Coordinates of C-alpha atoms in Angstrom, one line a residue:
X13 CA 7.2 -25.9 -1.9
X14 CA 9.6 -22.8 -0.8
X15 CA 8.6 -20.0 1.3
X16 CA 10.2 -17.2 3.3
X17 CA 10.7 -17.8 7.3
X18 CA 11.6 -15.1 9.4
X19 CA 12.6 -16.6 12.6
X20 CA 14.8 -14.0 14.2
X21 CA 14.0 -10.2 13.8
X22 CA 17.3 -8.1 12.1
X23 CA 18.4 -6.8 8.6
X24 CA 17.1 -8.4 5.1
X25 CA 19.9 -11.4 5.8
X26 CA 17.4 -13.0 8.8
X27 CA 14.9 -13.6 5.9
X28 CA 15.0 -17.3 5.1
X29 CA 14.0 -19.2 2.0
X30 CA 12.9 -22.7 3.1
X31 CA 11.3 -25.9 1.7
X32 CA 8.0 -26.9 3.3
X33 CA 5.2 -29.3 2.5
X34 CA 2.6 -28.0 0.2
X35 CA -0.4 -27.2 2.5
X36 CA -4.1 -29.0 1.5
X37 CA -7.1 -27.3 1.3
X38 CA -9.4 -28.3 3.8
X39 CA -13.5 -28.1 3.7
X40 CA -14.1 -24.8 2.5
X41 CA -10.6 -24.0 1.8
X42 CA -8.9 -22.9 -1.3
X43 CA -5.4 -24.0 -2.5
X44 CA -3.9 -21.0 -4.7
X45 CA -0.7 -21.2 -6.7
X46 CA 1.2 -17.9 -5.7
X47 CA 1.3 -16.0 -9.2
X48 CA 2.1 -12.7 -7.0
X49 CA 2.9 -11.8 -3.7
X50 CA 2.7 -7.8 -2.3
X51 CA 6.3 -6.6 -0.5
X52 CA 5.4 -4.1 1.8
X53 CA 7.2 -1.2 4.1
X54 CA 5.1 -2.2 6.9
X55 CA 7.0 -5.9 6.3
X56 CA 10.6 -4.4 6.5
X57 CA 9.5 -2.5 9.7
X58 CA 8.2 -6.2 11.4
X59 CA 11.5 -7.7 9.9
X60 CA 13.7 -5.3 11.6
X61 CA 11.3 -5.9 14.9
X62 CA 10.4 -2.1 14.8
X63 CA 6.3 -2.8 13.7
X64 CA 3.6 -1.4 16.1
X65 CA 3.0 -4.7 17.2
X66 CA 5.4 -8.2 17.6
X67 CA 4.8 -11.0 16.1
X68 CA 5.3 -14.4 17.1
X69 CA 8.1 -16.1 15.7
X70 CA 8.9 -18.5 13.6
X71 CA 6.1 -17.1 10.4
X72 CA 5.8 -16.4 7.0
X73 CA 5.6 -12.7 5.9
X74 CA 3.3 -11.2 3.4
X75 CA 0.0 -10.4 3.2
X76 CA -1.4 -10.1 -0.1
X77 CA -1.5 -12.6 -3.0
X78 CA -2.3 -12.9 -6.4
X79 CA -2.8 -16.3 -8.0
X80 CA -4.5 -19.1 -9.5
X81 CA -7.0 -22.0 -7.6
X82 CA -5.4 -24.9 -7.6
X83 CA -7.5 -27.3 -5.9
X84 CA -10.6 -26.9 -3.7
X85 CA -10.9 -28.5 -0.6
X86 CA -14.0 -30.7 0.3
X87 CA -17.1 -30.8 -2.3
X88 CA -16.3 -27.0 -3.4
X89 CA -17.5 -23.9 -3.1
X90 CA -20.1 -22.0 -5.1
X91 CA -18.6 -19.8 -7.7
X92 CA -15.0 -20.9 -7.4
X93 CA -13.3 -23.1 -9.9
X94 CA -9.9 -24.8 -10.1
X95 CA -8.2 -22.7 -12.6
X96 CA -9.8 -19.0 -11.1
X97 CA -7.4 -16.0 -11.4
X98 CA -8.0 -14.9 -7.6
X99 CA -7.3 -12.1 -5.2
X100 CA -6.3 -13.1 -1.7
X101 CA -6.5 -10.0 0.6
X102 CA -4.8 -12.0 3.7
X103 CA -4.8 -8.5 6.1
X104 CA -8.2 -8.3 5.3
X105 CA -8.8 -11.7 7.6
X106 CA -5.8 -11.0 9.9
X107 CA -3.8 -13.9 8.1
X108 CA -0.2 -14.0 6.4
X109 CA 2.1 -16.2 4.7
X110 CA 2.3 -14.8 1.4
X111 CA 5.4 -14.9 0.7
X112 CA 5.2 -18.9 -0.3
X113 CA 4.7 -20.6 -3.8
X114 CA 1.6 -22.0 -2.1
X115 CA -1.3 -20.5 0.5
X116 CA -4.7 -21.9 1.5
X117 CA -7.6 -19.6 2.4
X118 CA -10.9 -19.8 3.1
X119 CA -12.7 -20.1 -0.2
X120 CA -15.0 -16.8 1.1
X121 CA -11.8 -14.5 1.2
X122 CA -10.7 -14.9 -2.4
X123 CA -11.9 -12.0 -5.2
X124 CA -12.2 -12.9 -9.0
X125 CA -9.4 -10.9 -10.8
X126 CA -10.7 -10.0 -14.7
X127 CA -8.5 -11.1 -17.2
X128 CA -7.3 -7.6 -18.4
X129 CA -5.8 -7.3 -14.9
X130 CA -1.8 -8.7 -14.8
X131 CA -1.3 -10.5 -11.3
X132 CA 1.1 -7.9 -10.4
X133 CA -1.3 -5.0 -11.0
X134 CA -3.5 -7.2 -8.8
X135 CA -1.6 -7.8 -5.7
X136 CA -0.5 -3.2 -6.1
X137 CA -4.5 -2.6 -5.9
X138 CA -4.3 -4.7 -2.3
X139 CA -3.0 -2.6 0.8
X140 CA -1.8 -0.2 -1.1
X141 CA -4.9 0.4 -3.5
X142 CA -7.5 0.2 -0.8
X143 CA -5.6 2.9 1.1
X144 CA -5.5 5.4 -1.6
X145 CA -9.1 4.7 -2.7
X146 CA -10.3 5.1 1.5
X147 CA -8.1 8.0 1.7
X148 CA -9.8 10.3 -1.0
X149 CA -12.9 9.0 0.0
X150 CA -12.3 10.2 4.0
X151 CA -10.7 13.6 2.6
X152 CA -12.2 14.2 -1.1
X153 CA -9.8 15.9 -3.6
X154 CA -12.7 17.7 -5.3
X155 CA -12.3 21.3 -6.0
X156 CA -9.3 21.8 -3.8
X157 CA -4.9 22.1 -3.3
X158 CA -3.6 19.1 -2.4
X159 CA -0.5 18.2 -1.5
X160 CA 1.2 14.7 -2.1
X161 CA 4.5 13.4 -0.3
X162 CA 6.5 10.2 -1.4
X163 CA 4.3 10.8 -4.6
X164 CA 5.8 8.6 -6.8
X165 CA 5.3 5.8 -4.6
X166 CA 2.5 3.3 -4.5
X167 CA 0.2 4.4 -2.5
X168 CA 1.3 8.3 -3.2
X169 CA 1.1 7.6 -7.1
X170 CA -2.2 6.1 -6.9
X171 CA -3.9 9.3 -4.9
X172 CA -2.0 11.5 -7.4
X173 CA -4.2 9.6 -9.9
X174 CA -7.4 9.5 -7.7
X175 CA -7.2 13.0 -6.5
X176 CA -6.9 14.1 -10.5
X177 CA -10.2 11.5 -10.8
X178 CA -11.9 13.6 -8.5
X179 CA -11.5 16.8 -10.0
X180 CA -8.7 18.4 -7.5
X181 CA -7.9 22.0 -8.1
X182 CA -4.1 21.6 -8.0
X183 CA -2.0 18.5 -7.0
X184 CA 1.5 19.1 -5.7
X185 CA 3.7 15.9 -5.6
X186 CA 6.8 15.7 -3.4
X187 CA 9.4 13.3 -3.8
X188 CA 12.7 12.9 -3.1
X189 CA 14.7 13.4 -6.3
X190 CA 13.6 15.3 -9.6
X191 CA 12.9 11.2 -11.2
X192 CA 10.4 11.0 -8.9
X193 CA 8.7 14.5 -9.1
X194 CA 9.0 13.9 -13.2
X195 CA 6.8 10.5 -12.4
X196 CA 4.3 12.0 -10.4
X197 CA 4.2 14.9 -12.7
X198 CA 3.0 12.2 -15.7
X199 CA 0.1 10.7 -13.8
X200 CA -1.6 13.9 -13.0
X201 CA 0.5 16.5 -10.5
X202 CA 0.5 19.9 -11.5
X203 CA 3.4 21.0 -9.9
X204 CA 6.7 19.4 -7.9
X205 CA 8.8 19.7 -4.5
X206 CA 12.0 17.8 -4.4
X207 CA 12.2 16.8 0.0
X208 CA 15.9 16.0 -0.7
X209 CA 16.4 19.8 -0.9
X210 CA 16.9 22.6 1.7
X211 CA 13.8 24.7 2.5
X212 CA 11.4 22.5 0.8
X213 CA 8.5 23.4 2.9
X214 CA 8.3 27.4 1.4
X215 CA 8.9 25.5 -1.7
X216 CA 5.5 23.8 -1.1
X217 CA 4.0 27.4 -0.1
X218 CA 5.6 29.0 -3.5
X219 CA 4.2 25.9 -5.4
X220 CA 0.5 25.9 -3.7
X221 CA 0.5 30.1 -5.7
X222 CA -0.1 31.8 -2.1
X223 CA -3.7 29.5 -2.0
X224 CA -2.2 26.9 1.0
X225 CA -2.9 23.6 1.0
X226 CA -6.3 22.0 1.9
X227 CA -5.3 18.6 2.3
X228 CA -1.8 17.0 2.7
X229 CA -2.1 12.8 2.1
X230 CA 0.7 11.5 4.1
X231 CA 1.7 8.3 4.0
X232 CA 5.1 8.0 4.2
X233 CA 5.8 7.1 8.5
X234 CA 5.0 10.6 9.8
X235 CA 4.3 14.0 10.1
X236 CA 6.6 16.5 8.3
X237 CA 6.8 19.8 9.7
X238 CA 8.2 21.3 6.8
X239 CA 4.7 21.4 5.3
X240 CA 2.8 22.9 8.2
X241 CA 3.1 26.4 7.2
X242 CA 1.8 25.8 3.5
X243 CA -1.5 24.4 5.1
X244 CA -4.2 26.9 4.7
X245 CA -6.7 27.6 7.6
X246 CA -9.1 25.0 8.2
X247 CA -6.9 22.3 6.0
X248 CA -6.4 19.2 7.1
X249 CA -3.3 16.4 7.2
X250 CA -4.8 13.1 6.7
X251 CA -1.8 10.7 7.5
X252 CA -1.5 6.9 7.2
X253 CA -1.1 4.1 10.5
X254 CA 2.5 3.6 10.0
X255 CA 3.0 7.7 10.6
X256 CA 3.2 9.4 13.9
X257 CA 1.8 12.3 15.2
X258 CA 5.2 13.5 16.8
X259 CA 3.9 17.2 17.0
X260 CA 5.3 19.6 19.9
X261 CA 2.2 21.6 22.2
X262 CA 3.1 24.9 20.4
X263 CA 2.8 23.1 16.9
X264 CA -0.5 21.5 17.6
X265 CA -1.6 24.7 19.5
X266 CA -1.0 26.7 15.8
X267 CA -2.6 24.6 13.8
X268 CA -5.8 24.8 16.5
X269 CA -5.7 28.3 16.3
X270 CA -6.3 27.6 12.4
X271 CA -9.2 25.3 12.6
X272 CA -6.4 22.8 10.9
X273 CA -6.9 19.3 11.4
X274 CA -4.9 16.0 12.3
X275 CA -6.6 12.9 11.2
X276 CA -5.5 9.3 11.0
X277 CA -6.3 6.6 8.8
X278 CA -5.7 2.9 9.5
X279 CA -6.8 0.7 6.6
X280 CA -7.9 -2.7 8.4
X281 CA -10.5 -1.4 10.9
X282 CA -12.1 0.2 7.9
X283 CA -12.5 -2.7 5.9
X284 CA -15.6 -5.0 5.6
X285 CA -16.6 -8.2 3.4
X286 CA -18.3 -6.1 1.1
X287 CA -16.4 -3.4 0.8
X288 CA -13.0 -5.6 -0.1
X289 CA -15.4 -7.2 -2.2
X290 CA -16.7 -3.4 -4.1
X291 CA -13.6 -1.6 -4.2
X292 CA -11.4 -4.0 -5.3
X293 CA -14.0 -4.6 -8.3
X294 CA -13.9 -1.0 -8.8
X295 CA -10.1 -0.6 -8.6
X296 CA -9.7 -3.5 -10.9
X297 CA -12.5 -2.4 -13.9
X298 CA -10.0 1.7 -13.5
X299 CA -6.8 -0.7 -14.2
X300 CA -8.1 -3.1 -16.9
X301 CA -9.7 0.2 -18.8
X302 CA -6.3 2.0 -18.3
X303 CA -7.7 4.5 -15.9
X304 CA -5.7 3.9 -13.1
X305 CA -2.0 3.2 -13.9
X306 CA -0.5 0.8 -11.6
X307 CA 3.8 1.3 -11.2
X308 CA 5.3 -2.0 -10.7
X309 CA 8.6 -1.0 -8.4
X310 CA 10.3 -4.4 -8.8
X311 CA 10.0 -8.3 -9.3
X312 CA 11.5 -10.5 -7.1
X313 CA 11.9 -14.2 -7.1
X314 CA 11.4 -15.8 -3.7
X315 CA 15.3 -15.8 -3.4
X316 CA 15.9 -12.6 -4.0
X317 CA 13.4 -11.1 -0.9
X318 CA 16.5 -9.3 1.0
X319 CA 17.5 -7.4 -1.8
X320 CA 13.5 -6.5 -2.1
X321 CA 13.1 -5.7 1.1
X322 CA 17.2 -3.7 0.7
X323 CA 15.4 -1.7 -2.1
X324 CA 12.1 -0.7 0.4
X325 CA 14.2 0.2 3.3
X326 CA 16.6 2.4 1.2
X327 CA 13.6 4.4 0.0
X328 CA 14.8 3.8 -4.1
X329 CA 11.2 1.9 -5.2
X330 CA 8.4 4.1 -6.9
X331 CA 5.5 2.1 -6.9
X332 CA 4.7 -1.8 -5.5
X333 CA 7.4 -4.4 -4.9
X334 CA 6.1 -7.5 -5.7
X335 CA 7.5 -11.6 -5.6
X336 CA 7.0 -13.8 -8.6
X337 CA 7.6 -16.9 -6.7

């Protein structure tokens, strides 16, 4: 079978497609047949060797998989069958190697995927569902002004959807070009900032109607300070692991004298069996009854994975980049 080796850290040229023996299941192992694989940020950061943490080389990237059960190791496991359509949240177990025509799990870490549900749609509901669903959940929408940047990408243009779910009082998207802002705009924002422009922050201000903003969900690698001065007293930035608090004293001391908050949200230390197991069955029934609309970025054969990860680091996806391999 082929799969992506990184085994030197540098641009989307150290990324390495390679032929290795298919792996068996062993007992109580699964062998799935990689429909799917998730591209992620995170994974061009870890590429480059710029990640939060190093990891040992040689290893197969990618950590979330879409696919089919191809064979079962041992006498089986209740409730899966050869043929399955399956989830594979690898992150959720601390496990990679997605970015293969082939992986074996444990049969315990695979999710049923309903029928209505394209793989694709399956693998964007992974990190980058999960983190939209936990972030509204941590900081509810309901009933307030909210504001949105990198909006029209996956995990922006999922809380745009989930915030207008919740019953927010105004959603403003910000984006980096007036394509993005017209995306956001069609799954729910109210009102658009283009972050490519001059003075975009009083443009938030102008756009939030002299209200501020109660919650900013910001996921795209750290704090802008552009936005501070739309936030209203007591609001709050919720921002995601891969962002970084890199606030001065005097900022942090203004938004203190506020009652503003700074709170961060990092996905895996939130995530247990069951609730993998619940909210992926609940983001799964919002896709398959066109309730949540999932934007597929890109699709990438195994071959082409520098030119996917080209297209994440240049910032030009809106929504999930995913491999077919």
């Amino acid at each position: 079978m082929q799969a992506v080796v990184l085994s030197r850290f540098g641009g989307p040229d150290v990324l390495d497609v390679v032929d290795i023996p298919r792996p068996a299941p062993r007992v109580g192992e699964v062998l799935i047949r990689v429909m799917a694989a998730g591209v992620n940020y995170f994974e061009v950061l870890m590429r480059a060797g710029r990640y939060g943490f190093t990891p040992q080389l040689p290893m197969t990237p990618g950590v979330e998989v879409a696919g089919v059960v191809e064979d079962i190791g041992g006498n089986g496991h209740a409730g899966t069958v050869v043929g399955s359509r399956v989830a594979v949240p690898l992150f959720a177990h601390g496990l990679g190697g997605g970015y293969a025509q082939f992986v074996t799990v444990d049969a315990r870490a695979v999710h049923p995927i309903p029928d209505d549900v394209p793989f694709d749609a399956a693998v964007a509901a992974m990190v980058q569902g999960l983190t939209a669903l936990h972030a509204v959940r941590r900081s509810p929408a309901t009933g307030k002004t909210v504001l949105i940047p990198a909006a029209a990408g996956g995990v922006g243009a999922l809380i745009v959807q989930l915030a207008r779910r919740q019953g927010a009082r105004r959603i403003i998207a910000a984006a980096g070009s007036d394509e993005k802002i017209a995306i956001a705009r069609a799954l729910g924002a109210d009102a658009g900032v283009v972050t490519a422009c001059d003075g975009w922050g009083a443009a938030v201000a102008d756009a939030a109607s002299g209200e501020g903003i109660d919650v900013v969900y910001d996921f795209v690698g750290g704090i802008a300070h552009e936005y501070l001065a739309a936030l209203a007293p007591q609001g709050q930035v919720l921002f995601g692991a891969l962002g970084r608090a890199d606030l001065d004293h005097a900022a942090l001391n203004a938004m203190f004298g506020q009652n503003q908050s700074l709170e961060g949200l990092a996905l895996i230390p939130l995530l247990t069996a069951e609730n993998v197991r619940t909210d992926l069955a609940e983001l799964y029934a919002l896709i398959g009854r066109g309730e949540l609309t999932v934007r597929i970025a890109g699709r990438y054969a195994l071959g082409e994975i520098a030119r996917a990860h080209r297209m994440i680091e240049a910032r030009k996806t809106t929504g999930k980049v995913v491999l077919l391999p």
